[in-house]
CSV table of C-alpha atoms and ligand atoms in Angstrom, one decimal:
chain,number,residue,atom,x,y,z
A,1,UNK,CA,25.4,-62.4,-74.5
A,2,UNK,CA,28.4,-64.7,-73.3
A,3,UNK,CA,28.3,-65.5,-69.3
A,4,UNK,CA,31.7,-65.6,-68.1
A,5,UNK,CA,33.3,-67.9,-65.3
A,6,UNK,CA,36.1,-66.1,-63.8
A,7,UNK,CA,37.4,-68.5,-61.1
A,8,UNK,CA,40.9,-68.4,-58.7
A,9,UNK,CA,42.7,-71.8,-58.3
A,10,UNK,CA,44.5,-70.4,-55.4
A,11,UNK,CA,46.5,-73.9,-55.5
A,12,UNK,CA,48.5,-74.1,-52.1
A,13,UNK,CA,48.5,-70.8,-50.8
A,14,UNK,CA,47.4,-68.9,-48.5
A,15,UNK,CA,46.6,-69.0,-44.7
A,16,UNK,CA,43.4,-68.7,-43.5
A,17,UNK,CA,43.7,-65.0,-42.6
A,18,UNK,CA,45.5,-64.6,-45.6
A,19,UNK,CA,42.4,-66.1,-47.4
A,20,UNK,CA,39.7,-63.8,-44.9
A,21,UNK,CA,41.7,-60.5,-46.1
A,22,UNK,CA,41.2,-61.6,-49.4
A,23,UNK,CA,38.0,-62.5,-49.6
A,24,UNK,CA,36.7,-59.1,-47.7
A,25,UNK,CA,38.9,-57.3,-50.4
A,26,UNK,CA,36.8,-59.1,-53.3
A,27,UNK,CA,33.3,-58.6,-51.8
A,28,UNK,CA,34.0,-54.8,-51.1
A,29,UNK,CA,34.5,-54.8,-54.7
A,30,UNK,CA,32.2,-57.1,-56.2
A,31,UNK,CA,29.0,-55.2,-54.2
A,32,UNK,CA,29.1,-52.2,-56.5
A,33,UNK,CA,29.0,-54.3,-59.6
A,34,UNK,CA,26.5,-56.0,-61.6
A,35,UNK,CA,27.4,-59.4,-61.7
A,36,UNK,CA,24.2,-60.5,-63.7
A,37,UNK,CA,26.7,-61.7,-66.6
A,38,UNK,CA,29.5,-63.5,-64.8
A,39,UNK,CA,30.0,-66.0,-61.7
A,40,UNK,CA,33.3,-65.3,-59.6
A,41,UNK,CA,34.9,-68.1,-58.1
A,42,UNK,CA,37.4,-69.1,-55.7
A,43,UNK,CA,38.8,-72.5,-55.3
A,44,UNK,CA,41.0,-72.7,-52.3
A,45,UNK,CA,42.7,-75.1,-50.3
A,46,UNK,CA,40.6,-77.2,-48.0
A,47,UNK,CA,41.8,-75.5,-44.8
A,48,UNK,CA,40.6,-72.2,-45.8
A,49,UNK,CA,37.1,-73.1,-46.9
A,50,UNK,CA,35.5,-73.1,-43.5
A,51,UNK,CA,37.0,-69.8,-42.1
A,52,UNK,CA,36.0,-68.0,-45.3
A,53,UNK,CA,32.4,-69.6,-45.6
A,54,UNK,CA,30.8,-67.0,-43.3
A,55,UNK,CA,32.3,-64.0,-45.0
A,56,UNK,CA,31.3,-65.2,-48.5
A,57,UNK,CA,27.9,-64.4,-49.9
A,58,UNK,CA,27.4,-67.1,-52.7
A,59,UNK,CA,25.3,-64.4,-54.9
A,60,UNK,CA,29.2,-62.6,-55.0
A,61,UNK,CA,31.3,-65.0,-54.7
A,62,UNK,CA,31.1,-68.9,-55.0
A,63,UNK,CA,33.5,-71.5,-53.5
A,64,UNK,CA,35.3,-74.7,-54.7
A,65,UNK,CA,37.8,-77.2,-54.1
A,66,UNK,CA,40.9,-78.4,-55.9
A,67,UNK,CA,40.3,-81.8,-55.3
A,68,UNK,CA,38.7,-84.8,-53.6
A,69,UNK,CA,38.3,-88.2,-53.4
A,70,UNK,CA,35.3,-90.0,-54.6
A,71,UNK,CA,34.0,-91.8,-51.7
A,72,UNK,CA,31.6,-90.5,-49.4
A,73,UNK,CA,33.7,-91.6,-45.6
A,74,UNK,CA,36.3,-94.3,-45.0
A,75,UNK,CA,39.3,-95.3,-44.2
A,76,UNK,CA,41.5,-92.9,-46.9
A,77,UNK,CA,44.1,-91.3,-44.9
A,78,UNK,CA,44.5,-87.2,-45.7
A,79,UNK,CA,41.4,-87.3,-48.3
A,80,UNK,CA,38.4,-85.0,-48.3
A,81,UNK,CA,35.1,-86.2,-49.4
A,82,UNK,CA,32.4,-84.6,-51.4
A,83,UNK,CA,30.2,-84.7,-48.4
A,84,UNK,CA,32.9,-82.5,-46.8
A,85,UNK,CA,33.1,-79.7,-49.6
A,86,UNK,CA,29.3,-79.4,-49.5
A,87,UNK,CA,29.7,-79.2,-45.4
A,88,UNK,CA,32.1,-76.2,-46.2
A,89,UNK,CA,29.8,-74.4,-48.8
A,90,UNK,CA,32.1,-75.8,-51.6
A,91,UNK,CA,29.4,-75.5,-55.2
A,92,UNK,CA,32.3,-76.6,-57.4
A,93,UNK,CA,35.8,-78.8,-57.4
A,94,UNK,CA,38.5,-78.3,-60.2
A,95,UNK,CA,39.5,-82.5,-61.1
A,96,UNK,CA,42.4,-83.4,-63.1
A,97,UNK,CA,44.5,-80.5,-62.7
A,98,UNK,CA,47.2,-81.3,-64.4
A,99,UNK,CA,49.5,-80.8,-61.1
A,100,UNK,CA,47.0,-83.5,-60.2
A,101,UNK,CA,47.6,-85.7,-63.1
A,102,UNK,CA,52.1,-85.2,-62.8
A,103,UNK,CA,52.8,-85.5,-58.9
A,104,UNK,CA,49.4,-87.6,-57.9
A,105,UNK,CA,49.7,-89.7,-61.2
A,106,UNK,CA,45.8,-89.3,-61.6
A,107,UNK,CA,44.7,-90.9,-64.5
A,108,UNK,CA,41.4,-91.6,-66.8
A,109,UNK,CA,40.1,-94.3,-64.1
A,110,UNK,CA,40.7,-91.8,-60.8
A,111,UNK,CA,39.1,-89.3,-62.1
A,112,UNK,CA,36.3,-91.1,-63.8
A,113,UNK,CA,35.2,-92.1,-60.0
A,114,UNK,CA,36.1,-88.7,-58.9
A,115,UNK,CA,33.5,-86.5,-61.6
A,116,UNK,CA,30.9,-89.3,-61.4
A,117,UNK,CA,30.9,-89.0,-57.4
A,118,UNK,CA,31.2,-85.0,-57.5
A,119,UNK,CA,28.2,-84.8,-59.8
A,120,UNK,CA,25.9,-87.0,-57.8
A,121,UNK,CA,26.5,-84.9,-55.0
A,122,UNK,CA,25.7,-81.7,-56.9
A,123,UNK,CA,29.3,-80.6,-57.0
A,124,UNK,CA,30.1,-78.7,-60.4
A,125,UNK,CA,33.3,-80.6,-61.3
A,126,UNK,CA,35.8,-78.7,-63.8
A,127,UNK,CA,37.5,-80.6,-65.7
A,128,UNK,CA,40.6,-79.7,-66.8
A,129,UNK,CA,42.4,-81.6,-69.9
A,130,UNK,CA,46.0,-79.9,-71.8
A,131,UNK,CA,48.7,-81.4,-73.3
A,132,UNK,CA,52.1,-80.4,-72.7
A,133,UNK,CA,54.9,-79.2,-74.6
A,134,UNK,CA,56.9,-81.9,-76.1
A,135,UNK,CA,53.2,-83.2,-77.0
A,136,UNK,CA,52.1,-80.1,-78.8
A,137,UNK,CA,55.8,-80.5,-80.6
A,138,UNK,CA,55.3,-83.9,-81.8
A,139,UNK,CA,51.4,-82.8,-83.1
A,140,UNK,CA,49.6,-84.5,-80.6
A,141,UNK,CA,47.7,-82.1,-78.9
A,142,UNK,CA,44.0,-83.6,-80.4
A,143,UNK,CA,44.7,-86.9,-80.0
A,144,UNK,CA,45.8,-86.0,-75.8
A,145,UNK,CA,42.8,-83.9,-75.9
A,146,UNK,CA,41.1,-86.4,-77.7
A,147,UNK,CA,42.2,-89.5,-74.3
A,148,UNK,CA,41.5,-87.2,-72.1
A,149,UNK,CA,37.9,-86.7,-72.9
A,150,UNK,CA,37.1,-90.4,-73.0
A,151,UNK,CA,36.5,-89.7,-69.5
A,152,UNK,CA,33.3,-88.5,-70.4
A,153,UNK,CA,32.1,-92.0,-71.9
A,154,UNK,CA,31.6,-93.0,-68.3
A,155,UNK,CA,29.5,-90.3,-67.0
A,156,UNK,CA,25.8,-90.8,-66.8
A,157,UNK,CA,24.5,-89.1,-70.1
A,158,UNK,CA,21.8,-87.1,-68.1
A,159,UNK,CA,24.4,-85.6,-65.7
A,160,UNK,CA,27.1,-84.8,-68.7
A,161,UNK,CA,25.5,-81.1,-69.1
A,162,UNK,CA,26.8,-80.3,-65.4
A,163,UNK,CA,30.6,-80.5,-66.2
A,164,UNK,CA,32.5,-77.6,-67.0
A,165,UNK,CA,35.8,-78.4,-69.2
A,166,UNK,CA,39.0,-75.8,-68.5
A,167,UNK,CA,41.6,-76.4,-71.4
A,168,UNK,CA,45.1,-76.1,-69.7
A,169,UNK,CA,47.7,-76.1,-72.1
A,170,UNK,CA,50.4,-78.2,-69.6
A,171,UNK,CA,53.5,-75.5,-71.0
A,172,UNK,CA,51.3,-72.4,-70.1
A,173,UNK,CA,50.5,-73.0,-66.8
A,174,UNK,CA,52.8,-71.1,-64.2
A,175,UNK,CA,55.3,-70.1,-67.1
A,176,UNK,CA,54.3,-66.5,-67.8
A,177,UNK,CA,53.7,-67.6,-71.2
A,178,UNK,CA,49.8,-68.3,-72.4
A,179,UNK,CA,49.0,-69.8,-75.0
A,180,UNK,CA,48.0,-67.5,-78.3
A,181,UNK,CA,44.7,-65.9,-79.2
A,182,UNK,CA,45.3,-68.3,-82.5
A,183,UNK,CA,46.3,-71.4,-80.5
A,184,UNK,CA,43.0,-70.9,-77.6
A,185,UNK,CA,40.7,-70.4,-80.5
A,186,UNK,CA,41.9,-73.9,-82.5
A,187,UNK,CA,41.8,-75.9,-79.2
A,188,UNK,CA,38.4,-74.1,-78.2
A,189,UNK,CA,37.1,-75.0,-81.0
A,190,UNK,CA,38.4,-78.9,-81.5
A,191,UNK,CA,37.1,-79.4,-77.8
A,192,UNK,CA,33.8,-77.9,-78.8
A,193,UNK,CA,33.0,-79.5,-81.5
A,194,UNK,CA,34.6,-83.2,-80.2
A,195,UNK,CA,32.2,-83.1,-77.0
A,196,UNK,CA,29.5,-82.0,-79.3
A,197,UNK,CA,29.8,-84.6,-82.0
A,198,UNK,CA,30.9,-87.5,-79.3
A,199,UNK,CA,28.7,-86.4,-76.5
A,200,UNK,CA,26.0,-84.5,-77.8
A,201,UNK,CA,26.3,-82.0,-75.3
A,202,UNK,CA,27.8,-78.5,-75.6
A,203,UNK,CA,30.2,-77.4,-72.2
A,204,UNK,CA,31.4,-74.3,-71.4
A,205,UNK,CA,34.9,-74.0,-71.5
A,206,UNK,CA,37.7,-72.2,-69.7
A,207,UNK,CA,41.4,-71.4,-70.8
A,208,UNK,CA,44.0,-71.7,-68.4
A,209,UNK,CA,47.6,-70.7,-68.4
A,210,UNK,CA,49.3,-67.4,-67.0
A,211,UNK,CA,46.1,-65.6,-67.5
A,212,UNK,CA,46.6,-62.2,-66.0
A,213,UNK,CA,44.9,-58.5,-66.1
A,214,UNK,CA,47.1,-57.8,-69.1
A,215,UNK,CA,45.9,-61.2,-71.5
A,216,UNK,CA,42.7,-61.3,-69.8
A,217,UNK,CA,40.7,-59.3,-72.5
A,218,UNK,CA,42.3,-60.8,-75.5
A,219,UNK,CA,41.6,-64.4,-74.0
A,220,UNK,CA,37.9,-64.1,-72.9
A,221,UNK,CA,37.0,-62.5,-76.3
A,222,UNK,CA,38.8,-65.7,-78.1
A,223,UNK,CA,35.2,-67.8,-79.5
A,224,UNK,CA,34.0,-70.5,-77.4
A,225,UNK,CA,35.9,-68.9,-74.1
A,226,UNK,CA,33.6,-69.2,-71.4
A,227,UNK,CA,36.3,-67.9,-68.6
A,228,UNK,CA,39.3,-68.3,-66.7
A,229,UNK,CA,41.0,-70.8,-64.0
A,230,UNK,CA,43.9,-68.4,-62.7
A,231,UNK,CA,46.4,-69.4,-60.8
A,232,UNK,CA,49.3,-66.8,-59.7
A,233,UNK,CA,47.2,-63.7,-61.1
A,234,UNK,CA,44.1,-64.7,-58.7
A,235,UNK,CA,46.8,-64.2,-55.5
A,236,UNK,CA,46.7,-61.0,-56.4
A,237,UNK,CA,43.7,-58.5,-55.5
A,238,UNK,CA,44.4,-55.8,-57.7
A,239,UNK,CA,44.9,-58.4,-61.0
A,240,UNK,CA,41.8,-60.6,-60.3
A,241,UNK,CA,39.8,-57.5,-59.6
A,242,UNK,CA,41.0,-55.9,-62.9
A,243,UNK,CA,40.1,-59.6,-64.7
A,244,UNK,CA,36.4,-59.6,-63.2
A,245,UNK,CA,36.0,-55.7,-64.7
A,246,UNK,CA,37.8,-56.9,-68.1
A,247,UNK,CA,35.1,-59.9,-68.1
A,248,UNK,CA,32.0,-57.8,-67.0
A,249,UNK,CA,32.8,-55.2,-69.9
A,250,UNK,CA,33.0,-57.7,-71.8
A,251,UNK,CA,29.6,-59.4,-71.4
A,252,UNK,CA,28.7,-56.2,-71.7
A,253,UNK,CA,29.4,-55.7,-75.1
A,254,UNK,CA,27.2,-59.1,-76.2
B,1,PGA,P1,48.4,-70.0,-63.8
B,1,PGA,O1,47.7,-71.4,-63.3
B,1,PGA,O2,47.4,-69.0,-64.1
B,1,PGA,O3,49.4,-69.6,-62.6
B,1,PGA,O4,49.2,-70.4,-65.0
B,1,PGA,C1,46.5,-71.8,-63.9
B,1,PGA,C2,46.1,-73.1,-63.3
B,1,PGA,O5,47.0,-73.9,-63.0
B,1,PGA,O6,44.9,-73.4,-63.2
């Protein structure tokens, strides 16, 4: 039976009220259900994690950041450290979002220090790798995917079976235009059997890119999909409730 991750990278939005609503919303809903088959998470900006930390019960709901620097204090003007997200009830950070990797030119070496320190401080990092357009035109998706991943040759072997991967095809995200059952399988698949071969390790991985209530079902059913990191469609109640039930009935099914 598969065991879905269906988490919200609310990105920058929301106030915290906006966030408290939302999160009361989600639990009303996620009480009635059995969520023995699929972990629900929210990563939200860092102002809202403290006010909704006493409203969130972690056996519903679990709470992440989008980001955070590697060091533990210091002298780093307008970062948050790990120490911080585990202060605000934070059990996972997304790293390398590729909003990350075009406006905060984060590269191979940031984010190396930035998953190693996450890990040691029993933070679930996801770790999101895509290529974008005009590299999936000129056929070199693998060999991005492929950079990407040598990430990975830094990170203690015995911690490597903590990271979660998100594959986040760069043209899909935000567009309204996901990536096909065809093309999620093929990329699933390459990452699977790269980190496998190379690493030894088997990850769970998540697709990314203008998931919504309406994709959601042909997407999670796509082999070697172990979830979702929404963006726009986890802003909206109705649609991220409707992708939890798509997920859970799912599971169901085997
Ligand atoms: P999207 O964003 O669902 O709005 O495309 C996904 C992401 O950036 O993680």
């Amino acid at each position: 039976m598969k065991k879905y991750l269906i988490a919200g990278n609310w990105k920058m939005n929301f106030t915290s009220n906006e966030a408290i609503s939302f999160v009361n919303q989600l639990i009303l809903h996620l009480s009635e259900l059995n969520l023995e088959q699929i972990d629900v998470l929210l990563c939200v900006p860092f102002t809202n994690l403290h006010p909704i930390k006493s409203f969130v019960n972690s056996n519903l709901v679990k709470i992440g950041a989008q980001n955070m620097h590697f060091e533990e204090k210091g002298a780093f003007t307008g970062e948050i450290s790990p120490l911080m997200l585990l202060d605000a009830g934070c059990e996972y950070v997304i790293l390398g979002h590729s909003e990350r990797r075009q406006y905060f030119l984060e590269n191979n070496d940031i984010l190396s220090k930035k998953i190693i320190s996450a890990l040691s401080h029993n933070l679930v990092p996801i770790f999101c790798i895509g290529e974008t357009l005009s590299q999936r035109q000129a056929n070199l998706t693998f060999q991005v995917l492929e950079s990407q991943l040598n990430v990975l040759e830094t990170v203690p072997k015995e911690f490597l079976s903590n990271i979660i991967l998100a594959y986040e095809p760069v043209w899909a995200i935000g567009t309204g235009l996901n990536a096909s059952k065809e093309q999620i399988i093929e990329a699933h698949l390459w990452i699977n059997d790269h980190v496998i071969d190379r690493f030894h390790v088997q990850l769970p991985i998540l697709y990314g890119g203008s998931m919504n209530n309406d994709n959601a079902k042909d997407i999670l059913e796509c082999k070697m999909v172990s979830g979702g990191l929404i963006g726009g469609a986890s802003l909206k109640i109705l649609q991220f409730i409707d992708i939890i039930n798509t997920a859970i009935s799912l599971s169901q099914q085997g």
